[in-house]
Structure formats: structure tokens, C-alpha cells
GROMACS .gro file of C-alpha atoms in nm:
model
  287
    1UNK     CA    1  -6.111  -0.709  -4.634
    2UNK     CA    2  -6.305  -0.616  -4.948
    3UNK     CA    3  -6.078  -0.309  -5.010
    4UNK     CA    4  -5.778  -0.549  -5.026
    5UNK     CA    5  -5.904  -0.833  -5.073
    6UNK     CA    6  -5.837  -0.899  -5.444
    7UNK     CA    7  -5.545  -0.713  -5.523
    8UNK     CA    8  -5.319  -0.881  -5.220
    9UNK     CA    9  -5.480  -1.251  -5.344
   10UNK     CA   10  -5.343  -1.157  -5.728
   11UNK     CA   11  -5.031  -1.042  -5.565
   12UNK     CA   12  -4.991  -1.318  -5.300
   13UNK     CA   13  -5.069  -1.585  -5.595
   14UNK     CA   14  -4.812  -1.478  -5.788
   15UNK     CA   15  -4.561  -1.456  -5.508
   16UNK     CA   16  -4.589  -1.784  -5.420
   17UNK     CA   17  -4.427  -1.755  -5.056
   18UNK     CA   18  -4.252  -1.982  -4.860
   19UNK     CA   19  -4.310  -1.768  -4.569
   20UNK     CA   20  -4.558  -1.451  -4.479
   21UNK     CA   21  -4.400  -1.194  -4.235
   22UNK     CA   22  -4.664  -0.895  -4.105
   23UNK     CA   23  -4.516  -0.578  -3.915
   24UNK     CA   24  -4.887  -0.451  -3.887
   25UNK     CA   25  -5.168  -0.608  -3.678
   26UNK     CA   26  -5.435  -0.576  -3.933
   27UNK     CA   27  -5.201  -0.790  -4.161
   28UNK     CA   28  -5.223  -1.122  -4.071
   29UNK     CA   29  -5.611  -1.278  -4.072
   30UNK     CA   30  -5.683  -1.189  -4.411
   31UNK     CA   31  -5.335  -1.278  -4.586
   32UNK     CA   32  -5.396  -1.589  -4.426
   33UNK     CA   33  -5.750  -1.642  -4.582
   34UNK     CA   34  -5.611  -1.571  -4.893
   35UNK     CA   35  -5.310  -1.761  -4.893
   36UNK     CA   36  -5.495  -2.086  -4.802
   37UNK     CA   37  -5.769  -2.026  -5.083
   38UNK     CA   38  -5.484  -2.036  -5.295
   39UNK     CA   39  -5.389  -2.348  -5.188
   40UNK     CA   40  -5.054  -2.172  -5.004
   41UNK     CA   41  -5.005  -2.339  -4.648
   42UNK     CA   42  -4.686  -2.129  -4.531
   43UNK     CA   43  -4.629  -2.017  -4.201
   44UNK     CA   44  -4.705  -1.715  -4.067
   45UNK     CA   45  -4.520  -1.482  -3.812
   46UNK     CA   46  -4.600  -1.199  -3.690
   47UNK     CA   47  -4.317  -0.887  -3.573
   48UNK     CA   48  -4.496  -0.686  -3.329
   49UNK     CA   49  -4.426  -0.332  -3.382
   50UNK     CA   50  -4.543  -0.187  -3.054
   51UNK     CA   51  -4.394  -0.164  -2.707
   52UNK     CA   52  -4.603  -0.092  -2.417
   53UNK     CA   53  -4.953  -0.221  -2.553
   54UNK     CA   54  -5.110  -0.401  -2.862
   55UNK     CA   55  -5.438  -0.403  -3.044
   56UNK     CA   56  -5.559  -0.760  -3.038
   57UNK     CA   57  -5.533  -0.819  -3.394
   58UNK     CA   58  -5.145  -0.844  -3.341
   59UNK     CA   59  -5.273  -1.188  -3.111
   60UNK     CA   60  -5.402  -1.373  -3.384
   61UNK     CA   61  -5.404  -1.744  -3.273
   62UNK     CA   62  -5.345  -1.832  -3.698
   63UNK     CA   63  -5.005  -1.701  -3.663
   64UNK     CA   64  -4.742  -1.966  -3.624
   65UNK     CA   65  -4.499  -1.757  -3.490
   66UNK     CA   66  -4.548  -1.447  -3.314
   67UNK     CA   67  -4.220  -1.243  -3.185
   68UNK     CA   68  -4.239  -0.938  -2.887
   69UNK     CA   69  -4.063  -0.658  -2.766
   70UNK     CA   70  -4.193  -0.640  -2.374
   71UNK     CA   71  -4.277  -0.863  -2.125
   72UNK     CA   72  -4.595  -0.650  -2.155
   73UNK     CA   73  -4.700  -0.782  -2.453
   74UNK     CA   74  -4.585  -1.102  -2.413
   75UNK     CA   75  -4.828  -1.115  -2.137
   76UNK     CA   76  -5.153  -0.974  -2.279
   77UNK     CA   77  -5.066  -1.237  -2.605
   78UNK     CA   78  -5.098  -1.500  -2.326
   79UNK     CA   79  -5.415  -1.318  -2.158
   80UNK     CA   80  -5.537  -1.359  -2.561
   81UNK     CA   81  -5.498  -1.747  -2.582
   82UNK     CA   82  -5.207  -1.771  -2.764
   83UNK     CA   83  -4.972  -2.074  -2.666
   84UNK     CA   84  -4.629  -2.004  -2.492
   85UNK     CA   85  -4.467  -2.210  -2.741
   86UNK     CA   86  -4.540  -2.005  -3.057
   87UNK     CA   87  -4.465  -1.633  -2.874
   88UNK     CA   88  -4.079  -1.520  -2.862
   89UNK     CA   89  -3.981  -1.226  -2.637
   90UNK     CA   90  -3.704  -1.076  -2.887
   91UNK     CA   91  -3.719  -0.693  -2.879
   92UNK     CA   92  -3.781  -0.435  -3.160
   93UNK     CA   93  -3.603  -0.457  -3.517
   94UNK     CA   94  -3.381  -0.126  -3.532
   95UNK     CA   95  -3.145  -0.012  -3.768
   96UNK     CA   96  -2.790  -0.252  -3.710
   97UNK     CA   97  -2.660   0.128  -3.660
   98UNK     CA   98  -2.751   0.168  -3.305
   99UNK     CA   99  -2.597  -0.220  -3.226
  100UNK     CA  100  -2.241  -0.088  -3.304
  101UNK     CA  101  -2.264   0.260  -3.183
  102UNK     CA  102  -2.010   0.260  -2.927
  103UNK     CA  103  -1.790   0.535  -3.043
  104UNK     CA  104  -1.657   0.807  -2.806
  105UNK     CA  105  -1.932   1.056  -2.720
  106UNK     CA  106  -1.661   1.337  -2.757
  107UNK     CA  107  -1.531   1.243  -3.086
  108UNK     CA  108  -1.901   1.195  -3.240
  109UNK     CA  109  -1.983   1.594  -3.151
  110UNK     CA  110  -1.672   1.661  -3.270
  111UNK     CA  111  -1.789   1.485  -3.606
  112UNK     CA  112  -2.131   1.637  -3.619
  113UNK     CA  113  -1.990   2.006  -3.523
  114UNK     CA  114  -2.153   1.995  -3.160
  115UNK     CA  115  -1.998   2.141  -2.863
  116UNK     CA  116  -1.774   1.846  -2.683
  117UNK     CA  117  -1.818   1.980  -2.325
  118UNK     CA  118  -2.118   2.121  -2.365
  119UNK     CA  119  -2.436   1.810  -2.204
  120UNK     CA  120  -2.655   1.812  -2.530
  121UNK     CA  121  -3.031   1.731  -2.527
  122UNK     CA  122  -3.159   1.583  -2.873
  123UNK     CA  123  -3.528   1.731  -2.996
  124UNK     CA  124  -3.674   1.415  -3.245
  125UNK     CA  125  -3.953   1.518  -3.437
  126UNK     CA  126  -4.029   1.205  -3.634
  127UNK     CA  127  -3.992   1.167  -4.002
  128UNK     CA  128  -4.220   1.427  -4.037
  129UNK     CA  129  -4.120   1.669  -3.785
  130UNK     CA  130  -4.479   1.624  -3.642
  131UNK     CA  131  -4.582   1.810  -3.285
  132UNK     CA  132  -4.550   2.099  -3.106
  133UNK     CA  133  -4.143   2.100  -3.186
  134UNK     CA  134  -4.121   2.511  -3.183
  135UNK     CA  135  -4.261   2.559  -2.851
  136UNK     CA  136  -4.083   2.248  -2.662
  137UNK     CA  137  -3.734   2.393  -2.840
  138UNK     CA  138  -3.778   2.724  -2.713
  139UNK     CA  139  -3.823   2.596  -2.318
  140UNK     CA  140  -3.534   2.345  -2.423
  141UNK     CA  141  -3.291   2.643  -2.508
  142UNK     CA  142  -3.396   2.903  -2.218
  143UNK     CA  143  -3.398   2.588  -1.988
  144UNK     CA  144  -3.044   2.477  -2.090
  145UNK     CA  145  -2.908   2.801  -2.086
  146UNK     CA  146  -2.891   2.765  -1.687
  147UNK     CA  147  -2.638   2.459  -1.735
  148UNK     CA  148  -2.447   2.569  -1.981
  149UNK     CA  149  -2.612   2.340  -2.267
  150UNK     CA  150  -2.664   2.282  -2.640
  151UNK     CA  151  -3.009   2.152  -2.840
  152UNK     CA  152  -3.039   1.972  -3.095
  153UNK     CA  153  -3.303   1.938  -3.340
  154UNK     CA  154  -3.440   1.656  -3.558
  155UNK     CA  155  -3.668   1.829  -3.797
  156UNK     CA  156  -3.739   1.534  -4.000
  157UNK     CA  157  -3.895   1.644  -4.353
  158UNK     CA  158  -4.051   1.999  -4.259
  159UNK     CA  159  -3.782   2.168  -4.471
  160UNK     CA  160  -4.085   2.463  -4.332
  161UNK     CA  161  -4.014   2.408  -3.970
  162UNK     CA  162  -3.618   2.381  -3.990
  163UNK     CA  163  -3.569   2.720  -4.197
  164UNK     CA  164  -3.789   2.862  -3.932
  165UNK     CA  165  -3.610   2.734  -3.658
  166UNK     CA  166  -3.255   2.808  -3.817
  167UNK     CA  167  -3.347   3.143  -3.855
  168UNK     CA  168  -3.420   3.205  -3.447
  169UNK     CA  169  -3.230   3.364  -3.197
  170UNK     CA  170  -3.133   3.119  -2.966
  171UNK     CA  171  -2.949   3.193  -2.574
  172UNK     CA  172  -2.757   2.824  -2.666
  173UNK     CA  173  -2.598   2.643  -2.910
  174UNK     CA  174  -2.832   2.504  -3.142
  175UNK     CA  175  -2.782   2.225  -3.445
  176UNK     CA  176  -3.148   2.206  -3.626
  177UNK     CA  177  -3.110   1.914  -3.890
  178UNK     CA  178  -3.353   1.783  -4.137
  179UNK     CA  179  -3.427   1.419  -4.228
  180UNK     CA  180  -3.108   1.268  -4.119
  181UNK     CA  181  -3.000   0.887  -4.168
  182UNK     CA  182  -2.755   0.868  -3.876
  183UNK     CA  183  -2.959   0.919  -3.598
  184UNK     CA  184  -2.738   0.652  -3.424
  185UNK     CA  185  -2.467   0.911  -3.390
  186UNK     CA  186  -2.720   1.231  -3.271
  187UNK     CA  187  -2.835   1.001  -2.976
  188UNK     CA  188  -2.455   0.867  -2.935
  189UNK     CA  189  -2.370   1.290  -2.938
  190UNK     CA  190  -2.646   1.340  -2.702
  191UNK     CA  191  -2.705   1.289  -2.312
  192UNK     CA  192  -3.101   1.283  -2.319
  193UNK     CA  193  -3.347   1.241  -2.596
  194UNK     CA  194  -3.689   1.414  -2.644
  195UNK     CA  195  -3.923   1.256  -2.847
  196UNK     CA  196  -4.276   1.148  -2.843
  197UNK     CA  197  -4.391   0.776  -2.747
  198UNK     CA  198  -4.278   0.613  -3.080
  199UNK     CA  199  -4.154   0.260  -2.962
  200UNK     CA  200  -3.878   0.266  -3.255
  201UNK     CA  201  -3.706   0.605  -3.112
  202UNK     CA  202  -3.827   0.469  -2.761
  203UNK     CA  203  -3.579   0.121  -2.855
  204UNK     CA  204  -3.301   0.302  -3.014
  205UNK     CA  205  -3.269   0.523  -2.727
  206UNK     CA  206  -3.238   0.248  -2.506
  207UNK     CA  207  -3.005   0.049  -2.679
  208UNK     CA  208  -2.782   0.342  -2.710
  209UNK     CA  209  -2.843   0.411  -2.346
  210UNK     CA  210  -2.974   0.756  -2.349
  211UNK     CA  211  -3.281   0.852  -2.103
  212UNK     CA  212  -3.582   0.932  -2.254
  213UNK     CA  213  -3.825   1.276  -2.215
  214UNK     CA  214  -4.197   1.174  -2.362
  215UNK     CA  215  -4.337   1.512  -2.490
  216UNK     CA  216  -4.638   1.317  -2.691
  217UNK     CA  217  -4.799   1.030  -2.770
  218UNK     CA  218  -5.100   0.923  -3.045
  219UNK     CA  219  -5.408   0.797  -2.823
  220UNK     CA  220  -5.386   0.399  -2.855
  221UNK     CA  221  -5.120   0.229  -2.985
  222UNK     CA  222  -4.837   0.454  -2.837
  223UNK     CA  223  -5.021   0.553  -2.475
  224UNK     CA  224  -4.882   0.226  -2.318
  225UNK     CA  225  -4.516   0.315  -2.474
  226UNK     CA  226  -4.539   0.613  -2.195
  227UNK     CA  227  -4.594   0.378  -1.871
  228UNK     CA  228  -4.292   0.106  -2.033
  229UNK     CA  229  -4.073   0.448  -2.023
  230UNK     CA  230  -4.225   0.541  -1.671
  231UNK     CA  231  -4.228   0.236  -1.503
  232UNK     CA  232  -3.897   0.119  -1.593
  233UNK     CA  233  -3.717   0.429  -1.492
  234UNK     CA  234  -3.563   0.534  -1.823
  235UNK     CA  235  -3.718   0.878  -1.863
  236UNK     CA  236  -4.035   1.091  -1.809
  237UNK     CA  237  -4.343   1.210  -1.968
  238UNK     CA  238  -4.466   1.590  -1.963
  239UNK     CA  239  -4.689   1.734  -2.232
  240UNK     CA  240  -4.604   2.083  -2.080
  241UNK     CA  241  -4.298   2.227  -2.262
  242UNK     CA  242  -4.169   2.452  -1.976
  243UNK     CA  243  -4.204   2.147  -1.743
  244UNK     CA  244  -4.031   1.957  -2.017
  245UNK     CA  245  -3.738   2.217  -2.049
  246UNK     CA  246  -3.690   2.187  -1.634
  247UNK     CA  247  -3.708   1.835  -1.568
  248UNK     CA  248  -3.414   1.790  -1.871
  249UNK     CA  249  -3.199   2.097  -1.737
  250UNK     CA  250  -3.198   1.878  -1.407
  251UNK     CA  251  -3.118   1.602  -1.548
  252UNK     CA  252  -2.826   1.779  -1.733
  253UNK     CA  253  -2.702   1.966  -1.433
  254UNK     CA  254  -2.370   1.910  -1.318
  255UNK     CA  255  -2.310   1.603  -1.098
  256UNK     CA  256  -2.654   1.466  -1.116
  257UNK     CA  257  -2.675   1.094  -1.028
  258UNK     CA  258  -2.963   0.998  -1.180
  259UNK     CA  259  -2.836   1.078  -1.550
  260UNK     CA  260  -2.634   0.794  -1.518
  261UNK     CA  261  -2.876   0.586  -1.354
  262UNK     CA  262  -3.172   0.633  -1.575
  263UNK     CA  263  -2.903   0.559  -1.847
  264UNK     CA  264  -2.768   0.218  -1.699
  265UNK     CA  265  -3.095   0.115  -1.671
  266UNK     CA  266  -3.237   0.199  -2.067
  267UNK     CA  267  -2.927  -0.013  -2.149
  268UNK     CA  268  -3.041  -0.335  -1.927
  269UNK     CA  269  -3.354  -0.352  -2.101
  270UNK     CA  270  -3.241  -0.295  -2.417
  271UNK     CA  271  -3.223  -0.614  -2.695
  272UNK     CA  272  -2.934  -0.479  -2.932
  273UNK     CA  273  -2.945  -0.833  -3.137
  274UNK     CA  274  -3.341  -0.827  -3.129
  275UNK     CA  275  -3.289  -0.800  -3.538
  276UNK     CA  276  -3.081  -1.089  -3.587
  277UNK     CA  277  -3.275  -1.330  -3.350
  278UNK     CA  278  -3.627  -1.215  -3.494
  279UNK     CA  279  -3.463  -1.306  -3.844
  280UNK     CA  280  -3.313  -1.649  -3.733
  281UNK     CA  281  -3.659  -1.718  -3.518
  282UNK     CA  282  -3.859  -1.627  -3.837
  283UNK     CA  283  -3.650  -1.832  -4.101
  284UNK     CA  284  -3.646  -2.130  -3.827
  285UNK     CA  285  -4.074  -2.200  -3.948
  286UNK     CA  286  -3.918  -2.294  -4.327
  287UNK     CA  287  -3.595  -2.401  -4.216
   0.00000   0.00000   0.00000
């Protein structure tokens, strides 16, 4: 509070909102201090950001609106105190992107100079290319040379890391990107996405309907994003990257069931409109 405290309350006097919307947990006590020292009694609502667990401060009972993306949370903000009538299970807010990407696998990896009959597993490295992305590609590319795969990598912004990784010798077809702003159509392209336990890629993937191998995930806010993946049957988590290269050449070899299973199921617990409706829920406090 006292590192913020006085330039948000010169900025939040001046704003003069009708409404205060927080993405971040630690965001929603002390705007509302503020605010009401001003003399500013707007509503509050809060768009949790994480998937599988929270820290309490998302829960706080001054929020008058507080929106979800699991049945998870929407439990432990119940477990907290807060009143059924001011939580909304929505979903994540993603990209519109991923809501309309129903376009033809085949013509997409046409599009993005992939292989068409080749099964493609997508490497995500974050924005910032962060993790042990080198070693897990490596497995990825001997692994999916035994069903006649293709890798592709999201290097995010280590320019570094993706002229190193352009310049190996790889046994498969490999596309190594940079910061890309159509990762709707690498997941449509792909059949199986490996990523660590970021509940945006975690969403996308599942509203796209692509199963999901967790290589990672920061201690905390992202460790329950790994049991919503396990426990709902839409992927796996491995830290190993030779384990993570075999468990996706299985699911990738030819005529395996579960592929399409894992997939169906990422798509039934996917909100596609979770944008819209957190918008319409939000806008309904001033309304």
C-alpha cells in the first residue's frame, strides 16, 4: 500500500470511474480504500486470472462482483465467505481469435507452411520463450521422428533462443517462430500443445480443442493449473523431457483413441464466449 498508495489515489481521482475492474488479486482492497476516500462509491469486480487455484486476495468480500474460470475456484471463493450471489462462473477472457477458429486443420498448415499429413506437436514458450525449451524440443523431434511427425516452436521474444534453434539439425520437420500474434491458427495447425501451466495457453487450448502436455509450472499460482489439466483428462504433466517426447509420440501415433478423446473433452469444458459474458456481467453493476 504505501508504494502505491498515492500515485493510484492522484490517478484514480482524476479518473473519476464509474466502474473499477482488477485482473490481479492484489488489486482490489486498496483501490477500494482509495476510491471511497475520494468520495468514489463504484462497484467493484474482480476477473480472476487463474484456473486451478487462487491466492485469497482474489476473494475479497469488498468486491461487488467477482467472475471465475473453474468450478475450483468458484468453490474455494465460497470456502472464503463470499456470497453465491455476487460470484459468476464465466471462464477465462482470451483473445476473440480462438472463438472463431474453426478453419480446416489442413488448409491452416497449408497457410503457415507446415506439413498437411504430417500430426504436428506445438512447443509454447511464453512471451518470453522462458524454460527449458532446447532440451524438451530435442526429445520432441527424436520422439516424433518414430511417427512420422513435425514440431513446432513458439519462441516468444528470445530472438537468442530461435536463431539457435533455427540453426539445429533436426531428424523432423521443424517451424521455430518468434513472438507470433496468431497463435489461434498454430494450435488450430497443431494436434497437441506443450506448454507450461499458464491458465491463458491452458484456456485457449481448450477452446480450440487441442490436448495439453504440462512441461512446467511457477510454484503457487500455476501448481493447481496442473491437477485442472490432470483431473479433467485433457493432457498430462512431465517435467522430464524424454518422458515428455514419449507420452506425445503416443499420443500422435497412428490410430490412437485417446487423441480424440482427450480432445472432445478440452472442448466440453471450454467457455468460448467467457469474454463477452464477463463484459456484459461486469457492465450489468452500472447498467
Amino acid at each position: 500500500t504505501p508504494l502505491v498508495r498515492d500515485r493510484m489515489g492522484q490517478f484514480l481521482q482524476q479518473a473519476e470511474p464509474d466502474l473499477f475492474i482488477t485482473v490481479h488479486g492484489l488489486l482490489t482492497d486498496i483501490p477500494y480504500e482509495l476510491l471511497r476516500r475520494a468520495g468514489n462509491h463504484c462497484p467493484i469486480a474482480v476477473v480472476v486470472t487463474d484456473l486451478g487455484s487462487g491466492h485469497p486476495t482474489w476473494f475479497s468480500p469488498r468486491a461487488d462482483l467477482i467472475t471465475l474460470g473453474s468450478q475450483a475456484l468458484y468453490d474455494v471463493a465460497r470456502a472464503r465467505g463470499i456470497p453465491a450471489e455476487r460470484l459468476r462462473l464465466l471462464g477465462l477472457p482470451v483473445s476473440p481469435r480462438f472463438t472463431v477458429s474453426n478453419q480446416e486443420q489442413t488448409v491452416v498448415r497449408q497457410s503457415l507452411g507446415l506439413d498437411p499429413d504430417r500430426p504436428l506437436a506445438l512447443l509454447i514458450g511464453g512471451g518470453e520463450g522462458m524454460g527449458p525449451l532446447r532440451e524438451i524440443a530435442r526429445a520432441l523431434a527424436g520422439a516424433l521422428h518414430t511417427v512420422n511427425g513435425q514440431l513446432a516452436i513458439i519462441c516468444g521474444r528470445n530472438e537468442r533462443l530461435r536463431g539457435e534453434l533455427q540453426a539445429e539439425d533436426w531428424p523432423v520437420p521443424v517451424a521455430v517462430q518468434g513472438f507470433v500474434r496468431n497463435m489461434s491458427e498454430w494450435m488450430v495447425a497443431s494436434d497437441c500443445v506443450v506448454t507450461k501451466a499458464g491458465p491463458g495457453t491452458i484456456v485457449e487450448a481448450c477452446i480450440v480443442g487441442r490436448p495439453i502436455m504440462l512441461s512446467s509450472y511457477v510454484v503457487g499460482q500455476e501448481a493447481g493449473n496442473v491437477a485442472y489439466v490432470v483431473k479433467n483428462g485433457i493432457g498430462a504433466y512431465n517435467p522430464d523431457p524424454h518422458e515428455i517426447g514419449r507420452i506425445v509420440a503416443d499420443w500422435l501415433r497412428p490410430g490412437n483413441p485417446e487423441l480424440a478423446r482427450m480432445a472432445a473433452r478440452a472442448k466440453a469444458i471450454s467457455k468460448p464466449n467467457a469474454t463477452n459474458e464477463i463484459v456484459e456481467a461486469v457492465l450489468s453493476l452500472i447498467n
